[in-house]
Tab-separated table of C-alpha atoms and ligand atoms in Angstrom:
chain	number	residue	atom	x	y	z
E	1	MET	CA	-13.422	56.184	18.460
E	2	HIS	CA	-15.964	54.307	16.320
E	3	MET	CA	-18.662	56.188	14.719
E	4	GLU	CA	-21.942	54.655	15.507
E	5	ARG	CA	-25.204	55.616	13.841
E	6	ILE	CA	-28.729	54.303	13.917
E	7	ARG	CA	-30.504	53.286	10.841
E	8	ILE	CA	-34.216	53.182	10.692
E	9	VAL	CA	-36.506	51.873	7.885
E	10	GLY	CA	-39.554	54.030	8.631
E	11	ASN	CA	-43.185	53.223	7.848
E	12	PRO	CA	-46.061	55.673	8.233
E	13	ASN	CA	-48.283	52.659	8.987
E	14	LEU	CA	-46.007	51.084	11.678
E	15	GLN	CA	-47.829	49.882	14.747
E	16	LEU	CA	-45.558	49.120	17.654
E	17	LYS	CA	-46.869	46.171	19.643
E	18	GLY	CA	-45.621	44.163	22.615
E	19	LYS	CA	-44.127	44.526	26.039
E	20	VAL	CA	-41.248	46.614	27.133
E	21	LYS	CA	-39.407	46.782	30.407
E	22	ILE	CA	-38.437	50.302	31.630
E	23	SER	CA	-34.974	50.611	33.079
E	24	GLY	CA	-34.009	52.383	36.276
E	25	ALA	CA	-33.921	56.236	36.206
E	26	LYS	CA	-30.632	57.788	34.990
E	27	ASN	CA	-31.392	60.971	36.931
E	28	ALA	CA	-32.025	59.010	40.137
E	29	VAL	CA	-29.002	56.758	40.025
E	30	LEU	CA	-26.460	59.662	39.461
E	31	PRO	CA	-27.094	61.366	42.781
E	32	ALA	CA	-27.520	57.974	44.531
E	33	ILE	CA	-23.895	57.124	43.429
E	34	THR	CA	-22.423	60.433	44.564
E	35	ALA	CA	-24.350	60.101	47.881
E	36	SER	CA	-22.175	57.117	48.548
E	37	LEU	CA	-19.305	59.527	49.132
E	38	LEU	CA	-21.098	60.531	52.368
E	39	THR	CA	-20.183	57.234	54.095
E	40	LYS	CA	-17.199	54.900	54.662
E	41	GLU	CA	-19.703	52.024	54.306
E	42	LYS	CA	-20.981	50.174	51.267
E	43	VAL	CA	-24.034	51.445	49.341
E	44	ARG	CA	-25.901	48.926	47.141
E	45	LEU	CA	-28.032	50.131	44.453
E	46	LYS	CA	-30.325	47.928	42.519
E	47	ASN	CA	-32.210	48.500	39.248
E	48	ILE	CA	-29.491	50.724	37.892
E	49	PRO	CA	-29.636	51.550	34.247
E	50	LEU	CA	-26.579	50.471	32.192
E	51	VAL	CA	-26.055	53.806	30.382
E	52	LYS	CA	-23.083	55.882	29.533
E	53	ASP	CA	-23.663	58.602	32.196
E	54	VAL	CA	-23.542	55.945	34.946
E	55	PHE	CA	-20.117	54.793	33.767
E	56	THR	CA	-18.887	58.443	33.586
E	57	ILE	CA	-19.868	59.183	37.098
E	58	LEU	CA	-18.282	55.811	38.238
E	59	THR	CA	-15.096	56.997	36.569
E	60	VAL	CA	-15.327	60.262	38.621
E	61	MET	CA	-15.922	58.203	41.752
E	62	LYS	CA	-12.917	56.112	41.124
E	63	GLU	CA	-10.766	59.183	40.724
E	64	LEU	CA	-11.923	60.320	44.149
E	65	GLY	CA	-11.111	56.967	45.677
E	66	ALA	CA	-14.233	54.943	45.678
E	67	ASN	CA	-14.304	51.182	44.740
E	68	TYR	CA	-17.183	49.588	43.080
E	69	SER	CA	-18.407	46.345	41.546
E	70	LYS	CA	-21.268	45.721	39.374
E	71	ARG	CA	-23.324	42.674	38.733
E	72	LYS	CA	-26.102	43.028	36.148
E	73	ASN	CA	-28.168	45.934	37.405
E	74	THR	CA	-26.831	45.981	40.883
E	75	LEU	CA	-23.932	48.207	41.848
E	76	SER	CA	-22.010	47.984	45.130
E	77	ILE	CA	-20.008	51.204	45.802
E	78	GLN	CA	-17.775	52.094	48.732
E	79	ALA	CA	-15.806	55.228	49.429
E	80	LYS	CA	-13.919	53.925	52.541
E	81	LYS	CA	-11.377	56.690	51.991
E	82	ILE	CA	-11.301	59.620	49.927
E	83	ASN	CA	-8.013	60.000	48.034
E	84	SER	CA	-8.534	63.093	46.094
E	85	ALA	CA	-11.034	65.932	46.233
E	86	GLU	CA	-10.683	66.758	42.555
E	87	ALA	CA	-13.076	66.051	39.721
E	88	SER	CA	-11.299	66.857	36.481
E	89	TYR	CA	-12.519	68.963	33.680
E	90	GLU	CA	-12.384	66.061	31.244
E	91	LEU	CA	-15.046	64.255	33.203
E	92	ILE	CA	-17.170	67.204	34.209
E	93	SER	CA	-17.300	68.385	30.672
E	94	ALA	CA	-18.456	64.989	29.551
E	95	MET	CA	-21.359	65.076	31.978
E	96	ARG	CA	-22.621	68.090	33.805
E	97	ALA	CA	-24.263	66.023	36.522
E	98	SER	CA	-20.752	65.362	37.835
E	99	ILE	CA	-21.313	68.567	39.766
E	100	LEU	CA	-23.294	66.294	42.200
E	101	VAL	CA	-19.998	65.272	43.895
E	102	LEU	CA	-19.555	68.823	45.223
E	103	GLY	CA	-21.941	68.660	48.172
E	104	PRO	CA	-20.975	65.195	49.410
E	105	LEU	CA	-17.210	65.826	48.960
E	106	LEU	CA	-17.426	69.130	50.929
E	107	ALA	CA	-19.505	67.559	53.727
E	108	ARG	CA	-17.408	64.493	54.152
E	109	TYR	CA	-13.909	65.562	53.193
E	110	GLY	CA	-14.000	69.249	53.798
E	111	LYS	CA	-12.773	70.203	50.409
E	112	ALA	CA	-13.784	69.769	46.748
E	113	ILE	CA	-12.234	70.940	43.578
E	114	VAL	CA	-14.564	70.525	40.689
E	115	ALA	CA	-14.308	71.721	37.146
E	116	LEU	CA	-16.815	74.393	36.234
E	117	PRO	CA	-19.084	72.766	33.707
E	118	GLY	CA	-19.072	74.671	30.487
E	119	GLY	CA	-22.125	75.557	28.530
E	120	CYS	CA	-23.802	72.604	26.763
E	121	ALA	CA	-26.000	71.796	23.983
E	122	ILE	CA	-29.126	72.843	25.661
E	123	GLY	CA	-28.360	76.317	26.712
E	124	SER	CA	-26.125	77.915	29.392
E	125	ARG	CA	-26.646	75.974	32.683
E	126	PRO	CA	-25.384	77.935	35.559
E	127	ILE	CA	-24.637	76.447	38.964
E	128	ASP	CA	-25.009	79.562	41.044
E	129	LEU	CA	-27.708	78.037	43.116
E	130	HIS	CA	-25.419	75.208	44.142
E	131	ILE	CA	-22.627	77.616	45.109
E	132	HIS	CA	-24.762	80.019	47.024
E	133	GLY	CA	-26.379	77.390	49.001
E	134	LEU	CA	-23.051	75.785	49.979
E	135	GLU	CA	-21.731	79.114	50.962
E	136	LYS	CA	-24.666	79.537	53.230
E	137	LEU	CA	-23.770	76.259	54.830
E	138	GLY	CA	-20.418	77.641	55.603
E	139	ALA	CA	-18.221	76.764	52.652
E	140	THR	CA	-15.600	79.235	51.211
E	141	ILE	CA	-15.783	79.039	47.475
E	142	SER	CA	-13.600	80.506	44.790
E	143	LEU	CA	-13.396	80.082	41.059
E	144	GLU	CA	-9.828	79.582	39.829
E	145	HIS	CA	-8.659	78.498	36.359
E	146	GLY	CA	-12.029	77.045	35.421
E	147	TYR	CA	-12.292	75.160	38.683
E	148	ILE	CA	-14.599	75.686	41.575
E	149	LYS	CA	-12.525	75.417	44.858
E	150	ALA	CA	-14.685	74.809	47.903
E	151	GLU	CA	-13.537	74.424	51.497
E	152	ALA	CA	-15.170	74.114	54.937
E	153	LYS	CA	-13.774	72.576	58.033
E	154	LYS	CA	-17.340	71.756	59.047
E	155	LEU	CA	-20.516	72.754	57.395
E	156	HIS	CA	-23.270	74.147	59.511
E	157	GLY	CA	-26.918	74.318	59.097
E	158	ALA	CA	-28.661	77.265	57.634
E	159	GLU	CA	-31.967	78.366	56.121
E	160	ILE	CA	-31.766	78.528	52.400
E	161	GLU	CA	-34.369	79.407	49.856
E	162	PHE	CA	-33.807	78.480	46.238
E	163	GLU	CA	-34.587	81.590	44.132
E	164	LYS	CA	-35.525	79.159	41.382
E	165	LYS	CA	-36.281	75.429	41.515
E	166	SER	CA	-33.179	73.306	40.729
E	167	VAL	CA	-33.098	69.564	40.756
E	168	GLY	CA	-29.414	69.240	41.050
E	169	GLY	CA	-29.169	72.263	43.428
E	170	THR	CA	-31.686	70.668	45.735
E	171	GLU	CA	-29.923	67.306	45.696
E	172	ASN	CA	-26.411	68.883	46.279
E	173	LEU	CA	-27.685	70.846	49.278
E	174	ILE	CA	-29.725	67.864	50.794
E	175	MET	CA	-26.665	65.776	50.591
E	176	ALA	CA	-24.307	68.362	52.179
E	177	ALA	CA	-26.746	69.339	54.850
E	178	SER	CA	-27.211	65.711	56.029
E	179	LEU	CA	-23.681	65.825	57.454
E	180	ALA	CA	-23.658	69.401	58.467
E	181	GLN	CA	-23.765	70.540	61.980
E	182	GLY	CA	-27.274	71.529	63.211
E	183	GLU	CA	-30.472	72.099	61.267
E	184	THR	CA	-30.899	73.164	57.658
E	185	VAL	CA	-34.188	74.275	56.227
E	186	LEU	CA	-34.313	74.236	52.442
E	187	LYS	CA	-37.231	76.170	50.766
E	188	ASN	CA	-38.519	75.964	47.191
E	189	CYS	CA	-37.074	72.601	46.720
E	190	SER	CA	-37.597	70.687	43.542
E	191	LEU	CA	-40.197	67.942	43.758
E	192	GLU	CA	-38.993	65.586	41.084
E	193	PRO	CA	-39.356	61.950	41.925
E	194	GLU	CA	-35.624	61.626	41.573
E	195	VAL	CA	-35.102	64.041	44.406
E	196	LEU	CA	-37.414	62.059	46.608
E	197	ASP	CA	-35.614	58.823	45.707
E	198	LEU	CA	-32.419	60.325	46.744
E	199	CYS	CA	-34.000	61.410	50.026
E	200	GLU	CA	-35.200	57.815	50.711
E	201	LEU	CA	-31.736	56.430	50.116
E	202	LEU	CA	-30.210	59.111	52.485
E	203	VAL	CA	-32.834	58.227	55.222
E	204	LYS	CA	-31.771	54.602	54.856
E	205	MET	CA	-28.160	55.698	55.430
E	206	GLY	CA	-29.238	57.426	58.570
E	207	ALA	CA	-29.983	60.954	57.521
E	208	LYS	CA	-32.699	62.933	59.353
E	209	ILE	CA	-34.914	64.526	56.755
E	210	ASP	CA	-38.292	65.971	57.343
E	211	GLY	CA	-40.832	66.969	54.645
E	212	ILE	CA	-39.625	64.670	51.819
E	213	GLY	CA	-41.838	65.499	48.803
E	214	GLN	CA	-42.621	68.953	50.018
E	215	GLU	CA	-41.166	72.273	48.985
E	216	THR	CA	-39.714	72.888	52.369
E	217	ILE	CA	-37.397	70.273	53.735
E	218	ARG	CA	-35.728	70.223	57.121
E	219	ILE	CA	-32.571	68.271	57.632
E	220	LYS	CA	-30.910	67.569	60.947
E	221	GLY	CA	-27.322	66.999	60.364
E	222	VAL	CA	-25.842	63.794	61.788
E	223	LYS	CA	-22.199	62.939	62.631
E	224	GLU	CA	-21.975	59.980	60.256
E	225	LEU	CA	-23.931	58.163	57.700
E	226	GLY	CA	-23.860	54.424	57.097
E	227	GLY	CA	-24.308	51.927	54.349
E	228	ALA	CA	-27.671	50.985	52.702
E	229	THR	CA	-29.331	48.965	49.971
E	230	HIS	CA	-31.754	50.842	47.634
E	231	ASP	CA	-33.810	50.184	44.587
E	232	ILE	CA	-33.623	52.887	42.063
E	233	ILE	CA	-37.083	54.156	40.744
E	234	PRO	CA	-37.937	53.436	37.149
E	235	ASP	CA	-37.039	56.059	34.505
E	236	ARG	CA	-40.209	58.108	33.929
E	237	ILE	CA	-38.658	59.807	30.804
E	238	GLU	CA	-37.869	56.470	29.244
E	239	ALA	CA	-41.462	55.358	30.062
E	240	GLY	CA	-42.798	58.646	28.640
E	241	THR	CA	-40.868	58.097	25.531
E	242	PHE	CA	-42.465	54.672	25.039
E	243	LEU	CA	-45.939	56.081	25.750
E	244	VAL	CA	-45.342	58.640	22.929
E	245	ALA	CA	-44.166	55.784	20.756
E	246	GLY	CA	-47.362	53.848	21.270
E	247	ALA	CA	-49.432	57.021	20.779
E	248	LEU	CA	-47.539	57.904	17.572
E	249	THR	CA	-47.767	54.593	15.910
E	250	ARG	CA	-51.410	53.589	16.828
E	251	GLY	CA	-49.563	50.931	18.723
E	252	ASN	CA	-50.357	48.694	21.661
E	253	ILE	CA	-47.523	48.675	24.153
E	254	VAL	CA	-47.380	47.438	27.765
E	255	LEU	CA	-44.731	49.048	29.886
E	256	THR	CA	-43.519	47.086	32.834
E	257	ASN	CA	-41.311	48.247	35.735
E	258	SER	CA	-42.739	51.713	35.667
E	259	ARG	CA	-44.349	53.971	38.250
E	260	PRO	CA	-47.548	55.269	36.738
E	261	HIS	CA	-48.177	57.940	39.224
E	262	HIS	CA	-44.792	59.571	38.215
E	263	LEU	CA	-46.313	59.966	34.827
E	264	ASP	CA	-49.564	61.713	35.511
E	265	THR	CA	-48.950	64.925	33.563
E	266	ILE	CA	-47.598	62.931	30.579
E	267	ILE	CA	-50.532	60.547	30.639
E	268	GLU	CA	-52.992	63.371	30.906
E	269	LYS	CA	-51.634	65.086	27.874
E	270	LEU	CA	-51.376	61.884	25.848
E	271	ARG	CA	-55.030	60.995	26.711
E	272	TYR	CA	-56.121	64.427	25.542
E	273	SER	CA	-54.426	63.695	22.315
E	274	GLY	CA	-56.533	60.647	21.889
E	275	ALA	CA	-54.310	57.806	23.284
E	276	LYS	CA	-55.911	55.265	25.531
E	277	ILE	CA	-53.725	54.590	28.600
E	278	GLU	CA	-54.713	52.190	31.317
E	279	GLN	CA	-52.939	51.301	34.554
E	280	LEU	CA	-52.657	47.378	34.672
E	281	ASN	CA	-51.308	47.359	38.137
E	282	ASN	CA	-48.839	49.240	40.420
E	283	ASN	CA	-45.966	48.999	38.031
E	284	SER	CA	-47.393	48.525	34.551
E	285	LEU	CA	-49.391	50.413	32.010
E	286	ARG	CA	-50.836	49.921	28.573
E	287	VAL	CA	-50.903	52.556	25.779
E	288	ILE	CA	-53.085	52.250	22.774
E	289	GLY	CA	-52.625	54.783	20.123
E	290	SER	CA	-55.543	56.355	18.267
E	291	GLU	CA	-56.035	56.910	14.562
E	292	ASP	CA	-56.814	60.551	15.072
E	293	ILE	CA	-54.232	62.571	17.100
E	294	LYS	CA	-55.449	65.807	18.599
E	295	SER	CA	-53.248	68.926	18.672
E	296	GLN	CA	-52.682	70.672	22.014
E	297	ASP	CA	-50.327	73.210	23.555
E	298	VAL	CA	-47.776	72.261	26.075
E	299	THR	CA	-45.451	74.193	28.399
E	300	THR	CA	-42.664	72.644	30.287
E	301	SER	CA	-42.450	73.344	34.028
E	302	PRO	CA	-40.846	71.650	37.176
E	303	TYR	CA	-42.439	68.516	38.414
E	304	PRO	CA	-45.371	67.907	38.720
E	305	GLY	CA	-45.538	69.928	35.478
E	306	PHE	CA	-44.795	68.679	32.023
E	307	PRO	CA	-41.031	67.637	31.962
E	308	THR	CA	-38.548	69.496	29.628
E	309	ASP	CA	-37.057	66.058	29.105
E	310	MET	CA	-40.286	64.998	27.271
E	311	GLN	CA	-40.591	68.115	25.236
E	312	ALA	CA	-38.805	66.909	22.118
E	313	GLN	CA	-40.679	63.561	22.033
E	314	PHE	CA	-44.081	65.245	22.451
E	315	THR	CA	-43.214	67.645	19.612
E	316	ILE	CA	-42.938	64.660	17.255
E	317	LEU	CA	-46.352	63.549	18.229
E	318	MET	CA	-47.752	67.025	17.545
E	319	THR	CA	-46.326	66.901	13.930
E	320	GLN	CA	-48.896	64.027	13.526
E	321	ALA	CA	-51.871	65.764	15.097
E	322	SER	CA	-54.358	67.596	13.052
E	323	GLY	CA	-54.197	71.288	13.965
E	324	THR	CA	-51.642	73.677	15.449
E	325	SER	CA	-49.816	73.211	18.776
E	326	ILE	CA	-47.596	75.576	20.585
E	327	ILE	CA	-44.814	74.072	22.527
E	328	THR	CA	-43.380	76.414	25.174
E	329	GLU	CA	-40.011	75.606	26.756
E	330	THR	CA	-39.527	77.451	29.996
E	331	ILE	CA	-36.737	75.534	31.682
E	332	PHE	CA	-33.848	75.654	29.271
E	333	ASP	CA	-33.022	78.014	26.505
E	334	ARG	CA	-31.807	76.610	23.207
E	335	ARG	CA	-33.596	73.396	23.653
E	336	PHE	CA	-35.157	73.202	20.140
E	337	THR	CA	-32.052	71.894	18.352
E	338	HIS	CA	-34.030	68.771	17.161
E	339	ILE	CA	-36.367	71.002	15.254
E	340	ASN	CA	-33.897	71.903	12.541
E	341	GLU	CA	-33.448	68.158	11.954
E	342	LEU	CA	-37.193	67.597	11.985
E	343	LEU	CA	-37.707	70.232	9.285
E	344	ARG	CA	-35.418	68.052	7.142
E	345	LEU	CA	-37.849	65.259	7.544
E	346	GLY	CA	-40.726	67.452	6.431
E	347	ALA	CA	-42.203	68.741	9.659
E	348	ASN	CA	-43.857	72.181	9.657
E	349	ILE	CA	-42.589	73.904	12.704
E	350	GLU	CA	-41.544	77.491	13.419
E	351	VAL	CA	-39.497	78.616	16.316
E	352	SER	CA	-39.603	81.900	17.942
E	353	GLY	CA	-37.980	82.496	21.211
E	354	ASP	CA	-39.141	79.872	23.734
E	355	LYS	CA	-42.039	78.769	21.593
E	356	ALA	CA	-42.272	76.227	18.747
E	357	THR	CA	-45.454	76.327	16.687
E	358	VAL	CA	-46.146	72.998	15.130
E	359	ARG	CA	-48.576	72.561	12.380
E	360	GLY	CA	-49.919	69.121	11.649
E	361	LYS	CA	-50.427	66.717	10.322
E	362	THR	CA	-47.411	66.497	8.033
E	363	PRO	CA	-46.166	63.194	6.480
E	364	LEU	CA	-42.489	62.785	7.364
E	365	SER	CA	-39.936	61.398	4.904
E	366	GLY	CA	-36.652	59.828	6.069
E	367	ALA	CA	-33.290	61.653	5.796
E	368	GLU	CA	-29.897	61.678	7.430
E	369	ILE	CA	-29.945	63.680	10.574
E	370	ILE	CA	-27.878	64.577	13.552
E	371	ALA	CA	-28.718	64.066	17.212
E	372	SER	CA	-27.837	67.084	19.248
E	373	ASP	CA	-28.625	66.084	22.833
E	374	LEU	CA	-29.964	63.097	24.764
E	375	ARG	CA	-33.674	63.711	24.576
E	376	ALA	CA	-33.495	65.181	21.006
E	377	SER	CA	-31.931	61.920	19.877
E	378	ALA	CA	-34.783	59.896	21.167
E	379	SER	CA	-37.326	62.244	19.458
E	380	LEU	CA	-35.493	61.860	16.153
E	381	ILE	CA	-35.575	58.184	16.380
E	382	LEU	CA	-39.347	58.349	16.981
E	383	ALA	CA	-39.731	60.558	13.880
E	384	GLY	CA	-37.618	58.103	11.845
E	385	LEU	CA	-40.023	55.308	12.746
E	386	ILE	CA	-42.947	56.946	11.072
E	387	ALA	CA	-41.122	58.551	8.237
E	388	SER	CA	-41.244	56.876	4.866
E	389	GLY	CA	-37.992	55.372	3.845
E	390	GLU	CA	-34.644	55.386	5.474
E	391	THR	CA	-33.541	57.633	8.330
E	392	ILE	CA	-29.954	57.698	9.609
E	393	VAL	CA	-29.376	59.288	13.003
E	394	ASN	CA	-25.703	60.350	13.516
E	395	LYS	CA	-24.026	61.030	16.786
E	396	VAL	CA	-25.920	58.450	18.792
E	397	GLU	CA	-23.402	58.833	21.694
E	398	HIS	CA	-26.004	61.352	22.975
E	399	LEU	CA	-28.581	58.642	22.989
E	400	ASP	CA	-26.377	56.204	24.832
E	401	ARG	CA	-25.771	58.711	27.689
E	402	GLY	CA	-29.293	58.097	28.932
E	403	TYR	CA	-31.306	55.318	27.194
E	404	GLU	CA	-30.531	51.682	27.814
E	405	LYS	CA	-30.796	49.732	24.597
E	406	LEU	CA	-33.476	51.984	23.069
E	407	GLU	CA	-33.119	50.495	19.666
E	408	GLY	CA	-33.176	46.933	20.881
E	409	LYS	CA	-36.383	47.688	22.801
E	410	LEU	CA	-38.023	49.365	19.813
E	411	LYS	CA	-36.924	46.447	17.667
E	412	SER	CA	-38.615	44.003	19.951
E	413	LEU	CA	-41.889	45.970	19.495
E	414	GLY	CA	-41.567	45.639	15.692
E	415	ALA	CA	-39.533	48.701	14.493
E	416	HIS	CA	-36.956	48.232	11.741
E	417	ILE	CA	-34.006	49.799	13.448
E	418	GLU	CA	-30.416	48.905	13.801
E	419	ARG	CA	-27.076	50.309	15.007
E	420	ILE	CA	-24.413	50.577	12.368
E	421	LYS	CA	-20.815	50.608	13.549
E	422	GLU	CA	-18.018	51.544	11.090
R	1	UD1	C1	-31.975	67.937	35.923
R	1	UD1	C2	-31.924	66.695	35.140
R	1	UD1	C3	-32.258	67.020	33.608
R	1	UD1	C4	-33.573	67.853	33.539
R	1	UD1	C5	-33.435	69.091	34.530
R	1	UD1	C6	-34.806	69.779	34.569
R	1	UD1	C7	-30.297	65.310	36.227
R	1	UD1	C8	-28.986	64.595	36.094
R	1	UD1	N1	-30.694	65.985	35.141
R	1	UD1	O1	-30.814	68.710	35.483
R	1	UD1	O2	-32.439	65.842	32.904
R	1	UD1	O3	-33.610	68.323	32.171
R	1	UD1	O4	-33.188	68.593	35.859
R	1	UD1	O5	-35.924	68.944	34.990
R	1	UD1	O6	-31.100	65.071	37.161
R	1	UD1	N2	-30.284	76.834	37.237
R	1	UD1	C9	-29.758	77.975	37.535
R	1	UD1	N3	-28.804	77.959	38.541
R	1	UD1	C10	-28.351	76.770	39.099
R	1	UD1	C11	-28.938	75.549	38.741
R	1	UD1	C12	-29.848	75.579	37.730
R	1	UD1	O7	-30.093	79.109	37.100
R	1	UD1	O8	-27.419	76.786	39.923
R	1	UD1	C13	-31.340	76.773	36.164
R	1	UD1	C14	-31.022	75.958	34.888
R	1	UD1	O9	-30.231	76.732	34.012
R	1	UD1	C15	-32.399	75.730	34.329
R	1	UD1	C16	-33.237	75.507	35.705
R	1	UD1	O10	-32.507	76.198	36.693
R	1	UD1	O11	-32.885	76.815	33.648
R	1	UD1	C17	-33.402	73.985	36.063
R	1	UD1	O12	-32.177	73.385	36.161
R	1	UD1	P1	-31.888	72.142	37.087
R	1	UD1	O13	-33.251	71.803	37.775
R	1	UD1	O14	-30.937	72.548	38.045
R	1	UD1	O15	-31.477	71.045	36.117
R	1	UD1	P2	-30.364	70.004	36.420
R	1	UD1	O16	-30.312	69.550	37.789
R	1	UD1	O17	-29.038	70.512	35.752
């Protein structure tokens, strides 16, 4: 395997300027792809992001028997027949979201053997909510040799309340329930726009879902689902990352192909910090960064709260704010791995439990650093942009899992950034 790194020549006075097109949402396309297992017919997905996680899930889908073709950002995928019900450890360990095949396989094929995802860089991530929910729908589930073995002749409706909000858990159960016999009521569902996008696709495929966008969702199971064509929503985390980039560099960036209302909480926080953000129309926004960045506390929480996937990027902004900010991470434990790297760049941050105390404003100076997970890698790149001198970010494979051409997009806005392959 080639080692790829990103080299940035940073500049504390950098001002990013120009227009950037936001890609489709990684977290929306992954469940949309696994939803295609629910039908024999073809599902066409437009505006898909060309990122590594998409190719990983497509490999899983191929193993299961689906065929697909891709033209630019449009994917046609069809699971006429399911050949295998097994998603191997190799693939699941590469990407935890592969667990999203569990519900659809069980509902359509009556059987699923899926490797149990191990812990990952951002803390232990259990899947008990997925498993308990599927059991309530009538599945028999056992854990053997590191694999989840699930079986059900026919799933049946049930009332299920999530003990805790789970994006993937909500998605898996909605998919499974849409082919179950009878009615399912899901309570305390996640409200992330990606969950709603999946519901919209399922409705186009013929699912009977009531209460989309609410915490309680009712699903009347149908015998069969059919094909559909669907536009994947824009990636709100990528958009948020560019908004932070604009705020951080006193820049002037226009984001196109975005959904401003998915970004309400992020925009509110950035405005409070001094950035000017205006909505230009239904799908574009302008961010103008300010000279003085104001410190503030932020606590991650499920949508519509501040997303955990924006925590690392926001932390970088707070290193440049005057004053102290307390960042509280409530969704995942061990999601502060980027902070050790930021300390090497000169940031003043102290971590204690689920809180990081950031004291600004500190000048950053470039160094060689290691990306530890997807969002951490984007945040380290943002830091490198405004650090003086050269920053090398190692392990960019994390970045490539979820950002489409991040360095190319930043370059077009005026950053000195390149990928080094050796
Ligand atoms: C999804 C996103 C990820 C985002 C996360 C939280 C995808 C592909 N990924 O991940 O980018 O950071 O939502 O917004 O959409 N939990 C349990 N038991 C379970 C499932 C989850 O305890 O069975 C816990 C998790 O450990 C975590 C919390 O619930 O503390 C939320 O996790 P969840 O919403 O399920 O995240 P993912 O769907 O894995």
